[in-house]
CSV table of C-alpha atoms and ligand atoms in Angstrom, one decimal:
chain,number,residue,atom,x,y,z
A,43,UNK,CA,20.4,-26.7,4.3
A,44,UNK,CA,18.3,-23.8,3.8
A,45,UNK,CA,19.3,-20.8,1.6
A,46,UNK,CA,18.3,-17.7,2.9
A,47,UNK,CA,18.5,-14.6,0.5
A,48,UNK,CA,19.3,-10.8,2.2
A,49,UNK,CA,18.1,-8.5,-0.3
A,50,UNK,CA,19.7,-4.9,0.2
A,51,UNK,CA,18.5,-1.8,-1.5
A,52,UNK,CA,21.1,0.5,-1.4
A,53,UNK,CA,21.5,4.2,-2.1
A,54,UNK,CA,24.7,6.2,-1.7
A,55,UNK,CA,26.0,3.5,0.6
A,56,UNK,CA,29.3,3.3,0.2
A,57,UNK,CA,30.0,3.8,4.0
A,58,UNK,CA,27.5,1.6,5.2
A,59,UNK,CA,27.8,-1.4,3.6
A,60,UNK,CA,30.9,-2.9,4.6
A,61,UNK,CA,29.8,-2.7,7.7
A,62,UNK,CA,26.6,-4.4,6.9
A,63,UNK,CA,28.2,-7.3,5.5
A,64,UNK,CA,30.3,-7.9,8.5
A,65,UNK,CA,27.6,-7.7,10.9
A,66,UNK,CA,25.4,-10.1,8.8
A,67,UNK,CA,27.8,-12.6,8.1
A,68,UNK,CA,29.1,-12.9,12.1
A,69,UNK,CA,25.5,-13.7,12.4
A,70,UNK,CA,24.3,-16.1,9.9
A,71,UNK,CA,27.7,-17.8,10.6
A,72,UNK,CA,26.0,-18.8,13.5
A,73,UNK,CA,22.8,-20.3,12.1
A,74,UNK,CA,22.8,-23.4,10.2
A,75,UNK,CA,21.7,-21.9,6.8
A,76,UNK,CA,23.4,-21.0,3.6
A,77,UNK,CA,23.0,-17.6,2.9
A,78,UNK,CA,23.4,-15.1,-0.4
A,79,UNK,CA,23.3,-11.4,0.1
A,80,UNK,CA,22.0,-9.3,-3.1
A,81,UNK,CA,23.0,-5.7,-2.9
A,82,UNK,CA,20.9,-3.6,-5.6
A,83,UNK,CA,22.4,-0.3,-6.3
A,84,UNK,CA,20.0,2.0,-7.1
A,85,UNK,CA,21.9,4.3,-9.1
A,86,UNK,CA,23.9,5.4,-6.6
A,87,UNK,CA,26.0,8.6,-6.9
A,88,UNK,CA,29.6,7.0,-4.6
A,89,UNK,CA,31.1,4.5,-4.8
A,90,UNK,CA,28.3,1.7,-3.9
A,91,UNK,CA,29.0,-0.3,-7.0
A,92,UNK,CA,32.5,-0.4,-6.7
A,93,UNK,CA,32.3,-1.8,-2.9
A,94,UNK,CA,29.5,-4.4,-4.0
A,95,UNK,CA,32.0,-5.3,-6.9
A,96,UNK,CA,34.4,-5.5,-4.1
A,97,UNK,CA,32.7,-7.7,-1.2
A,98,UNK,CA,31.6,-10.2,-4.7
A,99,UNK,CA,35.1,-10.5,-4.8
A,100,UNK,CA,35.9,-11.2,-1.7
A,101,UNK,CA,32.8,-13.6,-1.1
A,102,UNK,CA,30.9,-15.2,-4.0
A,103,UNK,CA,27.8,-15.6,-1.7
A,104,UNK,CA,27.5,-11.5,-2.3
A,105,UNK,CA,26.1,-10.8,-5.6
A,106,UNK,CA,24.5,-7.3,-6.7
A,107,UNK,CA,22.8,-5.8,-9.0
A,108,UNK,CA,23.0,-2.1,-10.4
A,109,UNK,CA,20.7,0.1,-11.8
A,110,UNK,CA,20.9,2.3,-14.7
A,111,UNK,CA,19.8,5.0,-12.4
A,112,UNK,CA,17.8,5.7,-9.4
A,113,UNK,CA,14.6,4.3,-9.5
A,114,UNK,CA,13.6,4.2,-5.7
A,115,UNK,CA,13.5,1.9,-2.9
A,116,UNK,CA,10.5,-0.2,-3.9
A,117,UNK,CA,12.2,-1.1,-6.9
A,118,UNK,CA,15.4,-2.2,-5.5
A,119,UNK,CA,13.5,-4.3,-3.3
A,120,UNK,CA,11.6,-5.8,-6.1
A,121,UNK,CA,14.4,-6.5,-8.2
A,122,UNK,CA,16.4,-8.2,-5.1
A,123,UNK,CA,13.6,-10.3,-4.7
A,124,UNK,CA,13.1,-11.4,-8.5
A,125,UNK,CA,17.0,-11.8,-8.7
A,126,UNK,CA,16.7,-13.9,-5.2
A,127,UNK,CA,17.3,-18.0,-5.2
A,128,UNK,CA,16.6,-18.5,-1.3
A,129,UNK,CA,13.9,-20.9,0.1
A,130,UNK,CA,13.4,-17.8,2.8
A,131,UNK,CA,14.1,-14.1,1.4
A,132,UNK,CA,14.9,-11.0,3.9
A,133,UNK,CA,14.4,-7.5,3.4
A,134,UNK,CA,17.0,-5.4,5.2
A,135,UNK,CA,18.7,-1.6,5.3
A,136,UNK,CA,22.0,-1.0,4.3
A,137,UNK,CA,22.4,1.5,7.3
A,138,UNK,CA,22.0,-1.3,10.3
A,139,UNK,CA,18.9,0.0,10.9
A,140,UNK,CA,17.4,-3.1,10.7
A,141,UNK,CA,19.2,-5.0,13.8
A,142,UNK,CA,20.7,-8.6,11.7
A,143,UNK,CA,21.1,-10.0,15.5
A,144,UNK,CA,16.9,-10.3,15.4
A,145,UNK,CA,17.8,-13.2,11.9
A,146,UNK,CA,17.9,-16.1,13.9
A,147,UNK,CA,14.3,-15.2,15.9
A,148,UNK,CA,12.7,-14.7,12.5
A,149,UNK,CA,14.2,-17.7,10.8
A,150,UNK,CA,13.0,-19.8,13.7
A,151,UNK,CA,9.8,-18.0,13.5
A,152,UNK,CA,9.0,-19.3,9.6
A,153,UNK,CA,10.6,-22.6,10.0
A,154,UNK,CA,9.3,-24.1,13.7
A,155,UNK,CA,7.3,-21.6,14.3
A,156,UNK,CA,4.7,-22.5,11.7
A,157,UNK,CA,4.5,-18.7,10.3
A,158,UNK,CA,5.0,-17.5,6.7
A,159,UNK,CA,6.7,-14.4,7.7
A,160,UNK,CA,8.8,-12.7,10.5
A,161,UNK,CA,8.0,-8.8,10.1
A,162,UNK,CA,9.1,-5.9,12.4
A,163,UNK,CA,8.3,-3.3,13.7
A,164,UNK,CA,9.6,-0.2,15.8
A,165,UNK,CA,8.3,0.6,18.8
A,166,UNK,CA,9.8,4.2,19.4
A,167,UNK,CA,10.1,7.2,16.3
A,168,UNK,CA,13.3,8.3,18.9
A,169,UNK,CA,15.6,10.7,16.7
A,170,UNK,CA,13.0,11.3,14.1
A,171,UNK,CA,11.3,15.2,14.1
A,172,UNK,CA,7.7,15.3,16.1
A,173,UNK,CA,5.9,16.7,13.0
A,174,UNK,CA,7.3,13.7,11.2
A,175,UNK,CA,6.0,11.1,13.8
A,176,UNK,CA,2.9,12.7,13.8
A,177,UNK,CA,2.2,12.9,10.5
A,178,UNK,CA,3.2,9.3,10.3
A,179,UNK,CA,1.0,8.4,12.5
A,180,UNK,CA,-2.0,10.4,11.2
A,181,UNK,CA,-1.1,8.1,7.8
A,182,UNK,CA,-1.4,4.7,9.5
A,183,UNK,CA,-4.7,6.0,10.8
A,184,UNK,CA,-6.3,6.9,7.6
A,185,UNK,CA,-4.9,3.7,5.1
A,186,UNK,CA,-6.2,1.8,7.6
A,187,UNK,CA,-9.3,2.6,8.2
A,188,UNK,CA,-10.1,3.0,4.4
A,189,UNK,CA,-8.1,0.0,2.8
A,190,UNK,CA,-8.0,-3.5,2.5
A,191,UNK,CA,-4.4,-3.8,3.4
A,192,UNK,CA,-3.7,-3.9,6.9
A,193,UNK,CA,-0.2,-1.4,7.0
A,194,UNK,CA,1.5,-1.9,11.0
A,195,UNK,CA,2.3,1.4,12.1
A,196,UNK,CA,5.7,1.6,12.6
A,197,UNK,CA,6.1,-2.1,10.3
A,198,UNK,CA,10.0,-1.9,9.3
A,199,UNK,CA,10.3,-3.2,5.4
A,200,UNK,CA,13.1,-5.6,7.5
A,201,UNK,CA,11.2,-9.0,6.8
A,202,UNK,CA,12.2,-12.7,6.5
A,203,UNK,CA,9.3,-14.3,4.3
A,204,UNK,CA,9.2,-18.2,2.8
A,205,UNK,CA,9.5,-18.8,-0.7
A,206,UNK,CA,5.4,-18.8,-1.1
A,207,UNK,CA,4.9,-15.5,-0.3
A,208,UNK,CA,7.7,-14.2,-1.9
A,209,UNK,CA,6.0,-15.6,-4.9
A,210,UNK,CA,2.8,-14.2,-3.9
A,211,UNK,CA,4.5,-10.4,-3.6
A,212,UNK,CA,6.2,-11.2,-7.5
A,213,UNK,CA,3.0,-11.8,-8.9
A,214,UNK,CA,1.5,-8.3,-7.7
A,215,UNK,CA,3.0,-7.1,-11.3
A,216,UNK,CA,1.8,-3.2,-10.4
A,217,UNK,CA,4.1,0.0,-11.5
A,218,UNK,CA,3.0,1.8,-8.6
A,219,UNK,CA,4.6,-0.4,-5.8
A,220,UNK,CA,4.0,0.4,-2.3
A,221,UNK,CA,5.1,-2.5,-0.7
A,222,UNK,CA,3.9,-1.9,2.9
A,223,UNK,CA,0.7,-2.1,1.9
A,224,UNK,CA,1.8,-5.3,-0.9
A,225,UNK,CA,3.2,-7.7,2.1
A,226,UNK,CA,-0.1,-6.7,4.1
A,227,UNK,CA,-2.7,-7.4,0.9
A,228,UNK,CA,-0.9,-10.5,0.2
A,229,UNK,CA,-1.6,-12.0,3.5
A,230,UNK,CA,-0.1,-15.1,4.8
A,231,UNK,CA,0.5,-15.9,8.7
A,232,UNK,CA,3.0,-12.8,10.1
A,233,UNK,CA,5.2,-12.7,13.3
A,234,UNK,CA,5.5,-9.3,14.5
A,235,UNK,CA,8.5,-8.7,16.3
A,236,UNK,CA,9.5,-5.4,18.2
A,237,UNK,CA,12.3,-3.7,18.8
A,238,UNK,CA,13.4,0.0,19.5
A,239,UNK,CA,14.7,1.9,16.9
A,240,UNK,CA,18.2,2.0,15.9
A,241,UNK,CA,20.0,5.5,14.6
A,242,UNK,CA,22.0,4.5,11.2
A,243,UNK,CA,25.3,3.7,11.6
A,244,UNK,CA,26.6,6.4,8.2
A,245,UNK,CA,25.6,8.4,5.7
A,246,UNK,CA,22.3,10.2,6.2
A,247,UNK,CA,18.7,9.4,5.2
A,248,UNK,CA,17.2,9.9,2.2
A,249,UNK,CA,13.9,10.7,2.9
A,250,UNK,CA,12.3,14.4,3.0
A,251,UNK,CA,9.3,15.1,4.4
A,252,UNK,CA,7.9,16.3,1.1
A,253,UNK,CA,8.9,12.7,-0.3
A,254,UNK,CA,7.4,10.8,2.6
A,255,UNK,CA,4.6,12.7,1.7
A,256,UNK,CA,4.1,12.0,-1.8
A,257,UNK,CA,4.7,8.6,-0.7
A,258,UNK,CA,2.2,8.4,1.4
A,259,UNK,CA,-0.1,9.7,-1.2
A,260,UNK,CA,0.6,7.2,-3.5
A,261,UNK,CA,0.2,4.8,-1.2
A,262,UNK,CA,-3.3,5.8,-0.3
A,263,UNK,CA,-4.2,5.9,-3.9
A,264,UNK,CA,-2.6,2.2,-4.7
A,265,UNK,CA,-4.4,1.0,-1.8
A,266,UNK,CA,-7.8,2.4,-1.4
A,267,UNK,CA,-9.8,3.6,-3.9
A,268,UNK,CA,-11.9,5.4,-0.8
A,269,UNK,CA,-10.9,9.3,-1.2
A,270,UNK,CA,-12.7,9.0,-4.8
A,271,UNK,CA,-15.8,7.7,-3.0
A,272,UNK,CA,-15.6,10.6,-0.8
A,273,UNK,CA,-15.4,13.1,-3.2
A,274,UNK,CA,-18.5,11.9,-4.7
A,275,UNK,CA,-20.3,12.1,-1.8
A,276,UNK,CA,-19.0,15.7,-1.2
A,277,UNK,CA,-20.5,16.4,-4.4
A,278,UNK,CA,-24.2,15.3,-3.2
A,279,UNK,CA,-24.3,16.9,0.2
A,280,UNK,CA,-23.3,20.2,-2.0
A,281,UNK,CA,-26.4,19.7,-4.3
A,282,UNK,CA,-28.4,19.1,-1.6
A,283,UNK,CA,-27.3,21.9,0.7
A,284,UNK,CA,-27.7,24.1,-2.5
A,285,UNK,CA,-31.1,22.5,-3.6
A,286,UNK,CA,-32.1,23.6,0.0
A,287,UNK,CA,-30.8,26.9,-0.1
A,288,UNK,CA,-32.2,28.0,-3.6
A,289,UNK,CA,-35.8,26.6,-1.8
A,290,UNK,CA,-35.2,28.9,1.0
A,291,UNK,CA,-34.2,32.1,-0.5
A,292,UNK,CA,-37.0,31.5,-3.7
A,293,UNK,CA,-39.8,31.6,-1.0
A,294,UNK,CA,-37.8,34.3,1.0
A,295,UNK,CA,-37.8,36.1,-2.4
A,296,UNK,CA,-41.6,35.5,-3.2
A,297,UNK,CA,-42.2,37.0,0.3
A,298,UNK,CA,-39.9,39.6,0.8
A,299,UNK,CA,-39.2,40.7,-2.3
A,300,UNK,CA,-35.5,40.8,-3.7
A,301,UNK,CA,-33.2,43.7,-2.4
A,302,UNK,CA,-29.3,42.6,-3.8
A,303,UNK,CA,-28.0,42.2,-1.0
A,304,UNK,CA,-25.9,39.2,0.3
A,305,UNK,CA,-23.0,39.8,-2.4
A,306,UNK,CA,-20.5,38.5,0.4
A,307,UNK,CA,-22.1,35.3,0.2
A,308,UNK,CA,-22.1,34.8,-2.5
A,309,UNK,CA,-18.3,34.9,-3.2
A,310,UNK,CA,-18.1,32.6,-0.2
A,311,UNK,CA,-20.5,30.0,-2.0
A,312,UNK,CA,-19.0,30.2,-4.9
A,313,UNK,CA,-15.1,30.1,-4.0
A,314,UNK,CA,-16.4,26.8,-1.6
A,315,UNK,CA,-17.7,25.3,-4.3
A,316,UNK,CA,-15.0,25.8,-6.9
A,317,UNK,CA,-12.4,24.4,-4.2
A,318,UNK,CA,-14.7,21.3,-3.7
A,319,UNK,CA,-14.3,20.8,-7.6
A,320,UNK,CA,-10.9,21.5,-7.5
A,321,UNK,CA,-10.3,19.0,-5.3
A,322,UNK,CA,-12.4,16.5,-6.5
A,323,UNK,CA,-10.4,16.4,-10.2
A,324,UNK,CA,-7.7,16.3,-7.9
A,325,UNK,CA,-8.6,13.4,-6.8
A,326,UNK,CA,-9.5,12.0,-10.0
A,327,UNK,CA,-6.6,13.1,-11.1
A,328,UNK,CA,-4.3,10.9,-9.0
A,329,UNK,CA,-5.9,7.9,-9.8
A,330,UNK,CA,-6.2,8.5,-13.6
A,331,UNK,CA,-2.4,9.2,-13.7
A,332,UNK,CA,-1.8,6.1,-11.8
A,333,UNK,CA,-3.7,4.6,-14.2
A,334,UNK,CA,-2.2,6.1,-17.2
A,335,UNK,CA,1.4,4.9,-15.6
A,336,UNK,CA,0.2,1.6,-15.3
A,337,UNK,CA,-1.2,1.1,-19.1
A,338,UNK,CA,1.8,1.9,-20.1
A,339,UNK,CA,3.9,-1.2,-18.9
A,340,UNK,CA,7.2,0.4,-18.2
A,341,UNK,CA,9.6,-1.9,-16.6
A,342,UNK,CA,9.7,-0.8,-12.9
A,343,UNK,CA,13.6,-1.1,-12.9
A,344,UNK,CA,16.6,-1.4,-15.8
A,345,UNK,CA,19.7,-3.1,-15.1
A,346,UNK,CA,23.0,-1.9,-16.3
A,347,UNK,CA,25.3,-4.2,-14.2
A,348,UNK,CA,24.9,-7.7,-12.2
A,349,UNK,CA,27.5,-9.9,-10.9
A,350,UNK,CA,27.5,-11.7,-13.6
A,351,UNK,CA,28.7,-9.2,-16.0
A,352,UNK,CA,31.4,-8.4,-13.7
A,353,UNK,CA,33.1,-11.9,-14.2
A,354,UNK,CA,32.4,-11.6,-17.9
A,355,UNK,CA,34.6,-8.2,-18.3
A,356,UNK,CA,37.3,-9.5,-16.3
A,357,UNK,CA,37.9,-12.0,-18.7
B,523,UDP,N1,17.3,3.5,-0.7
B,523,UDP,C1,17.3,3.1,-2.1
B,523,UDP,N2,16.9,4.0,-3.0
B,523,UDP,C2,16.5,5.2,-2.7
B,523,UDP,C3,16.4,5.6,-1.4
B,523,UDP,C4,16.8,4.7,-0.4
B,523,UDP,O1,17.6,1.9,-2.4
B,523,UDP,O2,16.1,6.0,-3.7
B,523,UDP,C5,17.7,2.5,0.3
B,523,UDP,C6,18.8,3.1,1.3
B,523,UDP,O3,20.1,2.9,0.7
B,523,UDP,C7,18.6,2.2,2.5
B,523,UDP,C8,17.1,2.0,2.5
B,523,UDP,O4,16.6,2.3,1.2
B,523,UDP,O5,19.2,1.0,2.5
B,523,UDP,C9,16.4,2.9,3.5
B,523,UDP,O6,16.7,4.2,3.3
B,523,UDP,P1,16.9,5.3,4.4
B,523,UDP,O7,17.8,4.7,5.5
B,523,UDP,O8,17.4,6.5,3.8
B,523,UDP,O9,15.5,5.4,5.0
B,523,UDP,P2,15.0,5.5,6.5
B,523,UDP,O10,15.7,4.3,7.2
B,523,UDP,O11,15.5,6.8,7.0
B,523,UDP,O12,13.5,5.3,6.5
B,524,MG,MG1,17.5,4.0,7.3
């Protein structure tokens, strides 16, 4: 029988997952699979380590592991998937977000269905704020046109993938994990599967709009190396247009003489051109502190609990 691994960041979801594991389990009771469900608490501030202690107890197919503090999504997920055993590994929410009654459609999908991965993806941003969708949307439009990856507007991190390209997404070793764009670079034959959005079922979300933000950002700048590019070639049409424009006003000068006039201008000129700098080491700027984060080869995660050390101070 298969073993399928449910890897579950978790933040501050002491509500939710109770709930989660109950819906999960009435429906991978009904497949014919083994299954193991790996909570990661992120360094949660409730009581998520004590209920993921809890369901372990209750049912040795949950296991968890807990972080010394928060570190983020992306590195709950990747620590679920290094601590996964499964032949097929899933990606869900804690909050039900992610609908567990689409398990048995993706697991056919990577078995039968010859694909390496079931993915999904939300058709509707319903209960989200406009300036949020379209924001969101302006994202998916940029990464994609100037990145490798191909990032699905609206792609849930809710995925069932085979061992292969779980494998595939380990061995991306970067600090600056932004795995929308990892499952797309890696490649691999995807089902996409659709479904409208779902409200979660506790606890509130834990994403601002500034933080979606400077995850966007980072994910532009792990993904594409494009904006630098552009503000190179901001730089050149600037010489030029100024190469032009000291032509213009030297000849105007030899003709005309030179009256001081045109002060306003020159503020204007100058204040454009300092911006365009500014934003140009800017730019720079984010990539050489990605850099910098990545030389340094900080662990992306640090465990202060697993199951295992559970059974251990029992004894
Ligand atoms: N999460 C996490 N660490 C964080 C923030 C969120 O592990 O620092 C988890 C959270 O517990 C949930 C999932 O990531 O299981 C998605 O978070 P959320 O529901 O807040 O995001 P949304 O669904 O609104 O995009
Ligand atoms: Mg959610």
């Amino acid at each position: 029988m298969d073993l399928i691994s449910i890897v579950v960041p978790c933040y501050n979801e002491e509500e939710s997952m109770p709930q989660f594991y109950r819906e999960v389990t009435k429906v991978v009771d009904t497949m014919n699979v083994e299954m193991e469900i790996i909570f990661v608490d992120d360094g949660s501030k409730d009581r998520t380590l004590a209920v993921a202690r809890k369901l372990h107890e209750l049912d040795k197919r949950v296991r968890y592991i807990s972080f010394s503090r928060n570190f983020g999504k992306e590195a709950g997920m990747l620590a679920g998937l290094k601590a996964a055993k499964g032949d097929f590994v899933a990606v869900m929410d804690a909050d039900l977000q992610d609908p567990p009654s689409l398990l048995p459609e993706m697991y056919e999908a990577v078995t039968t269905g010859g694909f390496d991965c079931a993915a999904t993806r939300r058709t509707t941003r319903k209960g989200e704020p406009p300036i949020r969708s379209f924001f969101a949307r302006m994202f998916y439009r940029i990464i994609n046109r100037i990145s490798d990856a191909n990032i699905v507007d609206g792609a849930r991190d809710y995925r069932l993938m085979k061992r292969k390209m779980v494998d595939a997404v380990l061995s991306m070793e970067e600090y600056n994990r932004f795995s929308k764009g990892i499952f797309g670079w890696v490649g691999f034959k995807t089902k996409w599967i659709e479904y409208v959005n779902v409200e979660r079922v506790a606890g509130e979300t834990k994403w601002s709009f500034w933080k979606l933000f400077k995850y966007s950002v980072e994910g532009i700048v792990a993904f594409s190396t494009t904006p630098l590019y552009i503000s190179s070639v901001m730089g050149f049409i600037v010489c030029i247009v100024a190469f032009i424009m000291a032509c213009f006003y030297g000849i105007k000068a030899l003709i005309f003489g030179d009256p001081a006039a045109g002060f306003p201008t020159m503020v204007c000129i100058m204040l454009f051109l300092g911006g365009i700098q500014l934003i140009g080491i800017g730019v720079l700027g984010m990539y050489l502190s990605k850099t910098y984060l990545e030389t340094k080869h900080r662990p992306i995660f640090i465990i202060r609990e697993t199951e295992s050390d559970g059974e251990n101070s029992e004894k």
